[in-house]
mmCIF file of C-alpha atoms and ligand atoms in Angstrom:
data_model
loop_
_atom_site.group_PDB
_atom_site.id
_atom_site.type_symbol
_atom_site.label_atom_id
_atom_site.label_comp_id
_atom_site.label_asym_id
_atom_site.label_seq_id
_atom_site.Cartn_x
_atom_site.Cartn_y
_atom_site.Cartn_z
ATOM 1 C CA MET A 1 -30.184 -64.160 36.153
ATOM 2 C CA ASP A 2 -30.574 -61.883 39.182
ATOM 3 C CA THR A 3 -28.472 -63.049 42.101
ATOM 4 C CA LEU A 4 -30.298 -62.677 45.410
ATOM 5 C CA LEU A 5 -28.231 -61.389 48.344
ATOM 6 C CA LEU A 6 -29.245 -63.079 51.588
ATOM 7 C CA THR A 7 -28.201 -62.473 55.198
ATOM 8 C CA ALA A 8 -26.926 -65.220 57.487
ATOM 9 C CA GLU A 9 -30.381 -65.253 59.094
ATOM 10 C CA GLN A 10 -32.100 -66.223 55.848
ATOM 11 C CA THR A 11 -31.048 -69.868 55.943
ATOM 12 C CA ASP A 12 -34.605 -71.134 55.362
ATOM 13 C CA LYS A 13 -34.814 -69.142 52.143
ATOM 14 C CA ALA A 14 -31.438 -70.524 51.020
ATOM 15 C CA GLY A 15 -32.578 -74.054 51.861
ATOM 16 C CA GLU A 16 -35.765 -73.554 49.867
ATOM 17 C CA ILE A 17 -33.865 -72.351 46.778
ATOM 18 C CA LEU A 18 -31.554 -75.378 47.032
ATOM 19 C CA ALA A 19 -34.433 -77.810 47.517
ATOM 20 C CA HIS A 20 -35.988 -76.425 44.323
ATOM 21 C CA GLY A 21 -32.921 -76.940 42.155
ATOM 22 C CA GLY A 22 -31.157 -73.600 42.649
ATOM 23 C CA ILE A 23 -27.464 -72.962 43.283
ATOM 24 C CA VAL A 24 -26.442 -70.864 46.278
ATOM 25 C CA ALA A 25 -23.092 -69.573 47.576
ATOM 26 C CA ILE A 26 -22.832 -70.330 51.286
ATOM 27 C CA PRO A 27 -20.260 -69.416 53.943
ATOM 28 C CA THR A 28 -18.186 -72.139 55.576
ATOM 29 C CA GLU A 29 -15.324 -71.863 58.072
ATOM 30 C CA THR A 30 -12.782 -72.485 55.272
ATOM 31 C CA VAL A 31 -13.974 -70.615 52.154
ATOM 32 C CA TYR A 32 -17.364 -69.904 50.559
ATOM 33 C CA GLY A 33 -18.868 -72.862 48.701
ATOM 34 C CA LEU A 34 -21.218 -72.893 45.696
ATOM 35 C CA ALA A 35 -23.868 -75.376 46.807
ATOM 36 C CA ALA A 36 -26.415 -77.581 45.054
ATOM 37 C CA SER A 37 -28.469 -80.571 46.168
ATOM 38 C CA VAL A 38 -26.308 -83.653 45.766
ATOM 39 C CA TYR A 39 -29.316 -85.452 44.215
ATOM 40 C CA ASP A 40 -30.101 -82.824 41.571
ATOM 41 C CA THR A 41 -27.951 -83.519 38.521
ATOM 42 C CA ASN A 42 -29.205 -80.474 36.674
ATOM 43 C CA ALA A 43 -28.282 -78.162 39.567
ATOM 44 C CA ILE A 44 -24.855 -79.821 39.836
ATOM 45 C CA GLU A 45 -24.278 -79.218 36.133
ATOM 46 C CA ASN A 46 -25.185 -75.566 36.691
ATOM 47 C CA VAL A 47 -22.517 -75.356 39.411
ATOM 48 C CA PHE A 48 -19.874 -76.544 36.924
ATOM 49 C CA LYS A 49 -21.144 -74.046 34.328
ATOM 50 C CA ALA A 50 -21.309 -71.057 36.689
ATOM 51 C CA LYS A 51 -17.684 -71.635 37.795
ATOM 52 C CA GLY A 52 -16.353 -72.634 34.395
ATOM 53 C CA ARG A 53 -15.079 -75.748 36.165
ATOM 54 C CA PRO A 54 -13.543 -78.607 34.158
ATOM 55 C CA GLN A 55 -15.918 -81.612 34.107
ATOM 56 C CA ASP A 56 -13.216 -83.974 35.361
ATOM 57 C CA ASN A 57 -12.904 -82.219 38.732
ATOM 58 C CA PRO A 58 -15.221 -83.781 41.353
ATOM 59 C CA LEU A 59 -17.094 -81.882 44.080
ATOM 60 C CA ILE A 60 -17.050 -82.206 47.877
ATOM 61 C CA VAL A 61 -20.302 -83.342 49.510
ATOM 62 C CA HIS A 62 -21.246 -81.435 52.677
ATOM 63 C CA ILE A 63 -23.251 -83.070 55.450
ATOM 64 C CA SER A 64 -24.723 -81.645 58.659
ATOM 65 C CA SER A 65 -24.859 -84.813 60.771
ATOM 66 C CA LEU A 66 -22.850 -88.005 61.122
ATOM 67 C CA GLU A 67 -25.999 -89.988 60.214
ATOM 68 C CA GLN A 68 -25.855 -88.488 56.724
ATOM 69 C CA LEU A 69 -22.394 -89.986 56.187
ATOM 70 C CA THR A 70 -23.746 -93.457 55.421
ATOM 71 C CA SER A 71 -26.168 -92.029 52.860
ATOM 72 C CA VAL A 72 -23.268 -90.793 50.729
ATOM 73 C CA ALA A 73 -20.407 -93.233 51.512
ATOM 74 C CA LYS A 74 -20.125 -96.996 52.084
ATOM 75 C CA ASN A 75 -17.495 -99.481 53.359
ATOM 76 C CA ILE A 76 -16.483 -96.761 55.818
ATOM 77 C CA PRO A 77 -13.321 -97.800 57.697
ATOM 78 C CA PRO A 78 -13.106 -97.334 61.499
ATOM 79 C CA GLU A 79 -10.420 -94.674 61.001
ATOM 80 C CA ALA A 80 -13.028 -92.439 59.359
ATOM 81 C CA TYR A 81 -15.032 -92.459 62.578
ATOM 82 C CA GLU A 82 -11.898 -91.763 64.615
ATOM 83 C CA LEU A 83 -11.136 -88.751 62.414
ATOM 84 C CA ALA A 84 -14.763 -87.623 62.604
ATOM 85 C CA LYS A 85 -14.657 -87.778 66.393
ATOM 86 C CA ARG A 86 -11.579 -85.541 66.526
ATOM 87 C CA PHE A 87 -12.061 -83.138 63.635
ATOM 88 C CA TRP A 88 -15.741 -83.000 62.625
ATOM 89 C CA PRO A 89 -17.468 -80.698 62.371
ATOM 90 C CA GLY A 90 -14.475 -78.904 60.877
ATOM 91 C CA PRO A 91 -12.127 -78.333 57.935
ATOM 92 C CA LEU A 92 -11.472 -81.969 57.026
ATOM 93 C CA THR A 93 -12.623 -83.825 53.891
ATOM 94 C CA MET A 94 -12.397 -87.613 53.648
ATOM 95 C CA ILE A 95 -12.264 -89.599 50.408
ATOM 96 C CA LEU A 96 -14.385 -92.728 50.820
ATOM 97 C CA ASP A 97 -16.163 -95.346 48.714
ATOM 98 C CA LYS A 98 -19.275 -93.700 47.228
ATOM 99 C CA GLN A 99 -22.865 -94.843 47.613
ATOM 100 C CA ASP A 100 -24.631 -95.697 44.344
ATOM 101 C CA SER A 101 -27.086 -92.834 44.925
ATOM 102 C CA ILE A 102 -24.269 -90.303 44.424
ATOM 103 C CA SER A 103 -24.121 -89.505 40.720
ATOM 104 C CA ASP A 104 -21.090 -89.536 38.470
ATOM 105 C CA THR A 105 -21.707 -85.840 37.838
ATOM 106 C CA VAL A 106 -20.769 -85.106 41.460
ATOM 107 C CA THR A 107 -17.754 -87.424 41.556
ATOM 108 C CA ALA A 108 -16.634 -86.859 37.943
ATOM 109 C CA GLY A 109 -16.922 -90.591 37.362
ATOM 110 C CA PHE A 110 -14.795 -91.595 40.372
ATOM 111 C CA SER A 111 -15.972 -94.555 42.481
ATOM 112 C CA THR A 112 -15.086 -92.469 45.535
ATOM 113 C CA VAL A 113 -16.744 -89.458 47.122
ATOM 114 C CA ALA A 114 -15.246 -86.552 49.078
ATOM 115 C CA VAL A 115 -17.223 -85.844 52.274
ATOM 116 C CA ARG A 116 -17.025 -82.963 54.714
ATOM 117 C CA PHE A 117 -19.011 -81.968 57.820
ATOM 118 C CA PRO A 118 -18.363 -78.206 58.126
ATOM 119 C CA SER A 119 -18.507 -76.386 61.461
ATOM 120 C CA HIS A 120 -19.916 -73.054 60.252
ATOM 121 C CA GLU A 121 -23.324 -72.533 61.937
ATOM 122 C CA THR A 122 -24.879 -70.925 58.860
ATOM 123 C CA ALA A 123 -23.673 -73.716 56.582
ATOM 124 C CA LEU A 124 -25.120 -76.325 58.937
ATOM 125 C CA ARG A 125 -28.463 -74.541 59.109
ATOM 126 C CA ILE A 126 -28.622 -74.310 55.307
ATOM 127 C CA ILE A 127 -27.849 -78.018 54.831
ATOM 128 C CA SER A 128 -30.555 -78.860 57.382
ATOM 129 C CA ALA A 129 -33.036 -76.508 55.730
ATOM 130 C CA ALA A 130 -32.359 -78.023 52.298
ATOM 131 C CA ASN A 131 -32.770 -81.439 53.936
ATOM 132 C CA VAL A 132 -30.172 -83.056 51.634
ATOM 133 C CA PRO A 133 -26.365 -83.196 51.564
ATOM 134 C CA LEU A 134 -24.958 -80.361 49.463
ATOM 135 C CA ALA A 135 -22.286 -80.726 46.802
ATOM 136 C CA ALA A 136 -20.160 -77.587 46.851
ATOM 137 C CA PRO A 137 -16.880 -76.549 45.274
ATOM 138 C CA SER A 138 -15.322 -73.242 46.310
ATOM 139 C CA ALA A 139 -17.515 -70.359 45.070
ATOM 140 C CA ASN A 140 -14.962 -68.693 42.784
ATOM 141 C CA LEU A 141 -14.532 -68.660 39.028
ATOM 142 C CA SER A 142 -12.338 -71.626 38.196
ATOM 143 C CA GLY A 143 -8.677 -70.640 38.482
ATOM 144 C CA SER A 144 -9.088 -67.575 40.683
ATOM 145 C CA PRO A 145 -8.404 -67.451 44.438
ATOM 146 C CA SER A 146 -11.077 -69.057 46.620
ATOM 147 C CA PRO A 147 -13.538 -66.562 48.151
ATOM 148 C CA THR A 148 -13.247 -65.811 51.859
ATOM 149 C CA GLU A 149 -15.883 -63.034 51.887
ATOM 150 C CA ALA A 150 -19.291 -62.654 50.251
ATOM 151 C CA GLY A 151 -17.878 -59.734 48.217
ATOM 152 C CA HIS A 152 -15.363 -62.080 46.552
ATOM 153 C CA VAL A 153 -18.210 -64.370 45.477
ATOM 154 C CA TYR A 154 -20.175 -61.387 44.184
ATOM 155 C CA ALA A 155 -17.194 -60.199 42.120
ATOM 156 C CA ASP A 156 -16.812 -63.621 40.468
ATOM 157 C CA LEU A 157 -20.347 -64.983 40.196
ATOM 158 C CA ASN A 158 -22.939 -62.181 40.335
ATOM 159 C CA GLY A 159 -25.565 -62.877 37.672
ATOM 160 C CA ARG A 160 -24.482 -66.530 37.301
ATOM 161 C CA ILE A 161 -25.982 -68.060 40.477
ATOM 162 C CA ASP A 162 -29.323 -67.864 42.323
ATOM 163 C CA ALA A 163 -28.168 -66.431 45.647
ATOM 164 C CA ILE A 164 -25.264 -65.538 47.941
ATOM 165 C CA VAL A 165 -25.568 -65.909 51.716
ATOM 166 C CA ASP A 166 -23.350 -63.386 53.508
ATOM 167 C CA GLY A 167 -21.794 -65.007 56.569
ATOM 168 C CA GLY A 168 -18.905 -62.554 56.984
ATOM 169 C CA SER A 169 -15.226 -63.489 56.680
ATOM 170 C CA CYS A 170 -14.167 -67.145 56.808
ATOM 171 C CA SER A 171 -12.210 -67.960 59.957
ATOM 172 C CA VAL A 172 -9.787 -70.544 58.487
ATOM 173 C CA GLY A 173 -9.296 -68.940 55.077
ATOM 174 C CA VAL A 174 -7.787 -71.900 53.191
ATOM 175 C CA GLU A 175 -9.820 -74.892 52.038
ATOM 176 C CA SER A 176 -10.291 -78.112 53.958
ATOM 177 C CA THR A 177 -7.629 -80.774 54.286
ATOM 178 C CA ILE A 178 -8.352 -83.716 51.977
ATOM 179 C CA VAL A 179 -7.285 -87.163 53.155
ATOM 180 C CA SER A 180 -7.874 -90.346 51.185
ATOM 181 C CA LEU A 181 -8.969 -93.299 53.324
ATOM 182 C CA PHE A 182 -9.592 -95.215 50.132
ATOM 183 C CA GLU A 183 -5.989 -96.381 49.875
ATOM 184 C CA ARG A 184 -3.275 -97.603 52.272
ATOM 185 C CA PRO A 185 -1.175 -96.043 53.566
ATOM 186 C CA PHE A 186 -3.594 -93.139 53.975
ATOM 187 C CA ARG A 187 -2.754 -90.191 51.783
ATOM 188 C CA LEU A 188 -2.916 -86.424 52.201
ATOM 189 C CA LEU A 189 -4.227 -85.097 48.880
ATOM 190 C CA ARG A 190 -4.579 -81.436 49.862
ATOM 191 C CA PRO A 191 -3.259 -79.731 53.006
ATOM 192 C CA GLY A 192 -5.731 -77.412 54.725
ATOM 193 C CA GLY A 193 -7.296 -76.365 57.997
ATOM 194 C CA ILE A 194 -6.472 -79.641 59.775
ATOM 195 C CA THR A 195 -2.712 -80.108 59.808
ATOM 196 C CA LEU A 196 -0.693 -83.145 58.707
ATOM 197 C CA GLU A 197 0.545 -83.475 62.294
ATOM 198 C CA GLN A 198 -3.061 -83.626 63.548
ATOM 199 C CA LEU A 199 -3.918 -86.332 60.981
ATOM 200 C CA GLN A 200 -0.844 -88.343 61.940
ATOM 201 C CA SER A 201 -1.826 -88.177 65.613
ATOM 202 C CA VAL A 202 -4.937 -90.203 64.730
ATOM 203 C CA LEU A 203 -3.862 -92.249 61.692
ATOM 204 C CA GLY A 204 -0.159 -92.878 62.265
ATOM 205 C CA GLU A 205 1.501 -92.968 58.854
ATOM 206 C CA VAL A 206 0.113 -90.525 56.283
ATOM 207 C CA VAL A 207 1.772 -90.153 52.875
ATOM 208 C CA VAL A 208 1.875 -86.641 51.447
ATOM 209 C CA ASP A 209 0.821 -86.799 47.811
ATOM 210 C CA ARG A 210 3.479 -85.429 45.464
ATOM 211 C CA ALA A 211 1.018 -82.929 43.981
ATOM 212 C CA VAL A 212 1.052 -81.057 47.320
ATOM 213 C CA THR A 213 4.656 -79.949 47.017
ATOM 214 C CA ALA A 214 5.696 -80.357 43.379
ATOM 215 C CA LYS A 215 4.419 -79.657 39.886
ATOM 216 C CA LEU A 216 3.251 -82.911 38.338
ATOM 217 C CA SER A 217 4.489 -83.899 34.918
ATOM 218 C CA GLU A 218 1.988 -84.390 32.074
ATOM 219 C CA ASN A 219 1.563 -88.138 32.452
ATOM 220 C CA GLU A 220 1.739 -88.415 36.237
ATOM 221 C CA LYS A 221 -1.333 -89.842 37.988
ATOM 222 C CA VAL A 222 -3.444 -87.171 39.679
ATOM 223 C CA ARG A 223 -5.489 -88.314 42.659
ATOM 224 C CA ALA A 224 -7.330 -85.045 43.367
ATOM 225 C CA PRO A 225 -7.896 -83.520 39.924
ATOM 226 C CA GLY A 226 -8.162 -80.043 41.446
ATOM 227 C CA MET A 227 -4.484 -80.230 42.378
ATOM 228 C CA LYS A 228 -3.315 -80.275 38.768
ATOM 229 C CA TYR A 229 -4.846 -76.963 37.681
ATOM 230 C CA ARG A 230 -3.109 -73.591 37.976
ATOM 231 C CA HIS A 231 -5.079 -71.989 40.710
ATOM 232 C CA TYR A 232 -5.354 -69.073 43.096
ATOM 233 C CA ALA A 233 -3.591 -67.178 40.404
ATOM 234 C CA PRO A 234 -3.580 -63.401 40.064
ATOM 235 C CA LYS A 235 -2.989 -62.066 36.546
ATOM 236 C CA ALA A 236 0.616 -61.029 37.238
ATOM 237 C CA PRO A 237 3.273 -63.723 37.648
ATOM 238 C CA VAL A 238 3.847 -64.705 41.264
ATOM 239 C CA ARG A 239 7.288 -65.490 42.696
ATOM 240 C CA ALA A 240 7.311 -67.353 46.000
ATOM 241 C CA VAL A 241 10.348 -66.922 48.241
ATOM 242 C CA LYS A 242 10.875 -69.385 51.067
ATOM 243 C CA GLY A 243 13.353 -69.045 53.915
ATOM 244 C CA SER A 244 13.666 -66.957 57.063
ATOM 245 C CA GLY A 245 11.710 -63.705 57.138
ATOM 246 C CA ARG A 246 14.983 -61.753 57.217
ATOM 247 C CA ASP A 247 16.560 -63.547 54.235
ATOM 248 C CA THR A 248 13.437 -63.468 52.083
ATOM 249 C CA ALA A 249 12.911 -59.758 52.805
ATOM 250 C CA GLU A 250 16.497 -59.015 51.671
ATOM 251 C CA TYR A 251 16.081 -61.137 48.557
ATOM 252 C CA ILE A 252 12.843 -59.423 47.550
ATOM 253 C CA ARG A 253 14.093 -55.910 48.405
ATOM 254 C CA SER A 254 16.975 -56.219 45.958
ATOM 255 C CA ARG A 255 14.541 -56.995 43.100
ATOM 256 C CA ILE A 256 11.894 -54.310 43.562
ATOM 257 C CA THR A 257 10.801 -51.997 40.748
ATOM 258 C CA GLU A 258 7.894 -49.506 40.732
ATOM 259 C CA LYS A 259 5.465 -52.053 39.347
ATOM 260 C CA THR A 260 6.389 -54.754 41.842
ATOM 261 C CA ALA A 261 3.906 -55.905 44.465
ATOM 262 C CA VAL A 262 5.164 -57.499 47.665
ATOM 263 C CA ILE A 263 3.023 -59.663 49.922
ATOM 264 C CA CYS A 264 4.917 -59.801 53.170
ATOM 265 C CA TYR A 265 4.934 -60.448 56.901
ATOM 266 C CA ARG A 266 3.986 -57.468 59.081
ATOM 267 C CA GLU A 267 7.461 -57.338 60.653
ATOM 268 C CA TYR A 268 9.101 -56.440 57.316
ATOM 269 C CA ALA A 269 6.475 -54.139 55.747
ATOM 270 C CA ASP A 270 8.475 -50.967 56.465
ATOM 271 C CA GLU A 271 11.485 -52.305 54.592
ATOM 272 C CA PHE A 272 9.808 -52.169 51.185
ATOM 273 C CA SER A 273 9.372 -48.837 49.433
ATOM 274 C CA ASN A 274 8.534 -47.547 45.929
ATOM 275 C CA CYS A 275 6.348 -50.556 45.261
ATOM 276 C CA TYR A 276 2.943 -51.955 46.291
ATOM 277 C CA VAL A 277 3.082 -53.534 49.756
ATOM 278 C CA TYR A 278 0.480 -55.901 51.223
ATOM 279 C CA VAL A 279 0.729 -57.409 54.686
ATOM 280 C CA TYR A 280 -0.899 -60.780 55.256
ATOM 281 C CA GLY A 281 0.013 -61.391 58.878
ATOM 282 C CA ASP A 282 2.788 -61.853 61.430
ATOM 283 C CA GLU A 283 5.611 -64.192 60.437
ATOM 284 C CA THR A 284 4.874 -66.532 63.329
ATOM 285 C CA ALA A 285 1.048 -66.313 63.151
ATOM 286 C CA LYS A 286 0.432 -68.868 60.426
ATOM 287 C CA ASP A 287 -3.304 -68.987 61.165
ATOM 288 C CA GLU A 288 -3.450 -65.300 60.311
ATOM 289 C CA LEU A 289 -1.450 -65.866 57.102
ATOM 290 C CA ALA A 290 -3.940 -68.587 56.108
ATOM 291 C CA ARG A 291 -6.925 -66.385 56.909
ATOM 292 C CA ASN A 292 -5.709 -63.436 54.819
ATOM 293 C CA LEU A 293 -3.883 -65.060 51.899
ATOM 294 C CA PHE A 294 -6.698 -65.281 49.325
ATOM 295 C CA SER A 295 -8.079 -61.878 50.156
ATOM 296 C CA VAL A 296 -4.638 -60.290 49.753
ATOM 297 C CA LEU A 297 -4.050 -62.119 46.451
ATOM 298 C CA ARG A 298 -7.267 -60.558 45.136
ATOM 299 C CA GLU A 299 -6.291 -57.087 46.391
ATOM 300 C CA THR A 300 -2.844 -57.351 44.847
ATOM 301 C CA ASP A 301 -4.355 -58.250 41.511
ATOM 302 C CA ALA A 302 -6.471 -55.092 41.547
ATOM 303 C CA ALA A 303 -3.295 -52.946 41.567
ATOM 304 C CA CYS A 304 -2.175 -54.559 38.255
ATOM 305 C CA PRO A 305 1.498 -55.024 39.186
ATOM 306 C CA ASP A 306 4.039 -56.532 36.741
ATOM 307 C CA ILE A 307 5.163 -59.127 39.244
ATOM 308 C CA ILE A 308 4.216 -60.254 42.745
ATOM 309 C CA TYR A 309 6.784 -61.442 45.303
ATOM 310 C CA ILE A 310 5.536 -63.240 48.369
ATOM 311 C CA GLN A 311 7.232 -64.341 51.588
ATOM 312 C CA CYS A 312 6.323 -68.017 51.962
ATOM 313 C CA PRO A 313 6.207 -69.783 55.358
ATOM 314 C CA ASP A 314 7.757 -73.162 56.190
ATOM 315 C CA ASP A 315 5.753 -76.402 56.035
ATOM 316 C CA SER A 316 5.001 -77.004 59.694
ATOM 317 C CA GLY A 317 1.403 -76.818 60.932
ATOM 318 C CA ILE A 318 -0.942 -74.898 58.659
ATOM 319 C CA GLY A 319 2.195 -73.577 56.888
ATOM 320 C CA LEU A 320 1.977 -76.627 54.593
ATOM 321 C CA ALA A 321 -1.433 -75.437 53.345
ATOM 322 C CA VAL A 322 -0.356 -71.800 53.004
ATOM 323 C CA ALA A 323 2.844 -72.777 51.156
ATOM 324 C CA ASN A 324 0.885 -75.128 48.882
ATOM 325 C CA ARG A 325 -1.559 -72.357 47.844
ATOM 326 C CA ILE A 326 1.317 -69.929 47.307
ATOM 327 C CA LYS A 327 3.219 -72.460 45.194
ATOM 328 C CA LYS A 328 0.122 -73.103 43.102
ATOM 329 C CA ALA A 329 -0.418 -69.367 42.614
ATOM 330 C CA ALA A 330 3.233 -69.205 41.547
ATOM 331 C CA GLY A 331 2.950 -72.173 39.172
ATOM 332 C CA PHE A 332 5.561 -73.783 41.480
ATOM 333 C CA ASP A 333 8.037 -71.002 40.701
ATOM 334 C CA ILE A 334 9.637 -70.967 44.122
ATOM 335 C CA THR A 335 12.996 -69.772 45.331
ATOM 336 C CA GLU A 336 14.278 -71.545 48.445
ATOM 337 C CA LEU A 337 16.925 -69.544 50.260
HETATM 338 O O1 TXA B 401 -12.944 -76.211 52.298
HETATM 339 C C1 TXA B 401 -13.349 -76.773 51.282
HETATM 340 O O2 TXA B 401 -13.087 -77.957 51.036
HETATM 341 C C2 TXA B 401 -14.236 -75.955 50.348
HETATM 342 C C3 TXA B 401 -15.529 -75.612 51.084
HETATM 343 C C4 TXA B 401 -16.562 -74.959 50.197
HETATM 344 O O3 TXA B 401 -16.040 -76.761 51.691
HETATM 345 N N1 TXA B 401 -14.480 -76.658 49.124
HETATM 346 C C5 TXA B 401 -13.517 -76.823 48.170
HETATM 347 O O4 TXA B 401 -13.966 -77.451 47.037
HETATM 348 O O5 TXA B 401 -12.383 -76.447 48.300
HETATM 349 P P1 TXA B 401 -13.148 -77.454 45.650
HETATM 350 O O6 TXA B 401 -14.101 -78.009 44.672
HETATM 351 O O7 TXA B 401 -12.616 -76.121 45.383
HETATM 352 O O8 TXA B 401 -12.016 -78.486 45.880
HETATM 353 C C6 TXA B 401 -12.338 -79.856 45.954
HETATM 354 C C7 TXA B 401 -11.115 -80.679 45.754
HETATM 355 C C8 TXA B 401 -10.631 -80.710 44.330
HETATM 356 O O9 TXA B 401 -9.221 -80.675 44.319
HETATM 357 C C9 TXA B 401 -11.135 -82.075 43.832
HETATM 358 O O10 TXA B 401 -10.347 -82.568 42.801
HETATM 359 C C10 TXA B 401 -11.034 -82.897 45.100
HETATM 360 O O11 TXA B 401 -11.468 -82.026 46.112
HETATM 361 N N2 TXA B 401 -11.948 -84.069 45.104
HETATM 362 C C11 TXA B 401 -13.287 -84.083 45.156
HETATM 363 N N3 TXA B 401 -13.762 -85.340 45.100
HETATM 364 C C12 TXA B 401 -12.687 -86.150 45.024
HETATM 365 C C13 TXA B 401 -12.504 -87.571 44.933
HETATM 366 N N4 TXA B 401 -13.521 -88.410 44.898
HETATM 367 N N5 TXA B 401 -11.222 -88.051 44.873
HETATM 368 C C14 TXA B 401 -10.173 -87.195 44.903
HETATM 369 N N6 TXA B 401 -10.286 -85.855 44.980
HETATM 370 C C15 TXA B 401 -11.518 -85.334 45.031
HETATM 371 MG MG1 MG B 402 -11.688 -74.646 44.515
#
């Protein structure tokens, strides 16, 4: 299959392909998504195939207006509207009771559906042009880092999907926050662009699911199936090091060999030599760390190092999302200093 490359202006064309059963990679403010009409089971199956995604991992449904929410979810609690008022459009996904019209292929047999109203202008125009909600997982091959540029999508999926819409670099850089409103107390299933603190300011108590911070054992219940897979993983083993910038820099420096790659804060870049060095942002600029993480993981992989060390931020603010992605890339191999 030839993959068509579209500009951000060609949203009508993208909408037309989607309305006719095609699958299209679209930009969002978090990461690129691989979209299909939520009502086209065949197209949804093609999304799973193109990504090599396990069948038991449900997709997020993207809407472009609050009116569309009731067409995909039912029994919507008032808290969902409170969250929508504060954080939609934006990087927040809510788990709600699904409408019968949403197929088991989308939700992997769950009675719930994940819904998100993205803020990216191009994404919104494409959903409107397709005239249906769009189911879309991240537009990467299953297991590799999520794409934050059209080039990442091209590298993973060229020849496997109908089109890629180039909307430039994603401004958030990590995926949306997933909160389950389906159970009480409310539960954070995946940290992301909206922080835990922001959720708590609207919802009060929010439980952080164990899968966010720890490796689940074989028989532990997984609420968001995506959280159980090794993910964001470069080919070389990743070692996450958490602590102050100074301490983690010292720790990593004493372990460097020629084939080591270091992903570090800008402030410490000069301290590493005779190895590959990649900067992903200032120690205190966690938004920047989030924005650059996936891109830097891909770059690091291209150098084929033996091992990758990475300075990992603390859990406050968007640090929880950055640390979660780093831990997953590291298979939860993390050293806390
Ligand atoms: O920012 C994002 O959310 C991006 C962009 C494209 O919107 N999408 C994204 O999709 O990250 P994906 O498929 O890579 O991750 C979706 C996650 C998975 O962990 C999946 O298991 C979980 O959402 N999920 C989807 N439906 C669910 C449901 N009904 N209950 C629990 N978890 C669900
Ligand atoms: Mg994904």
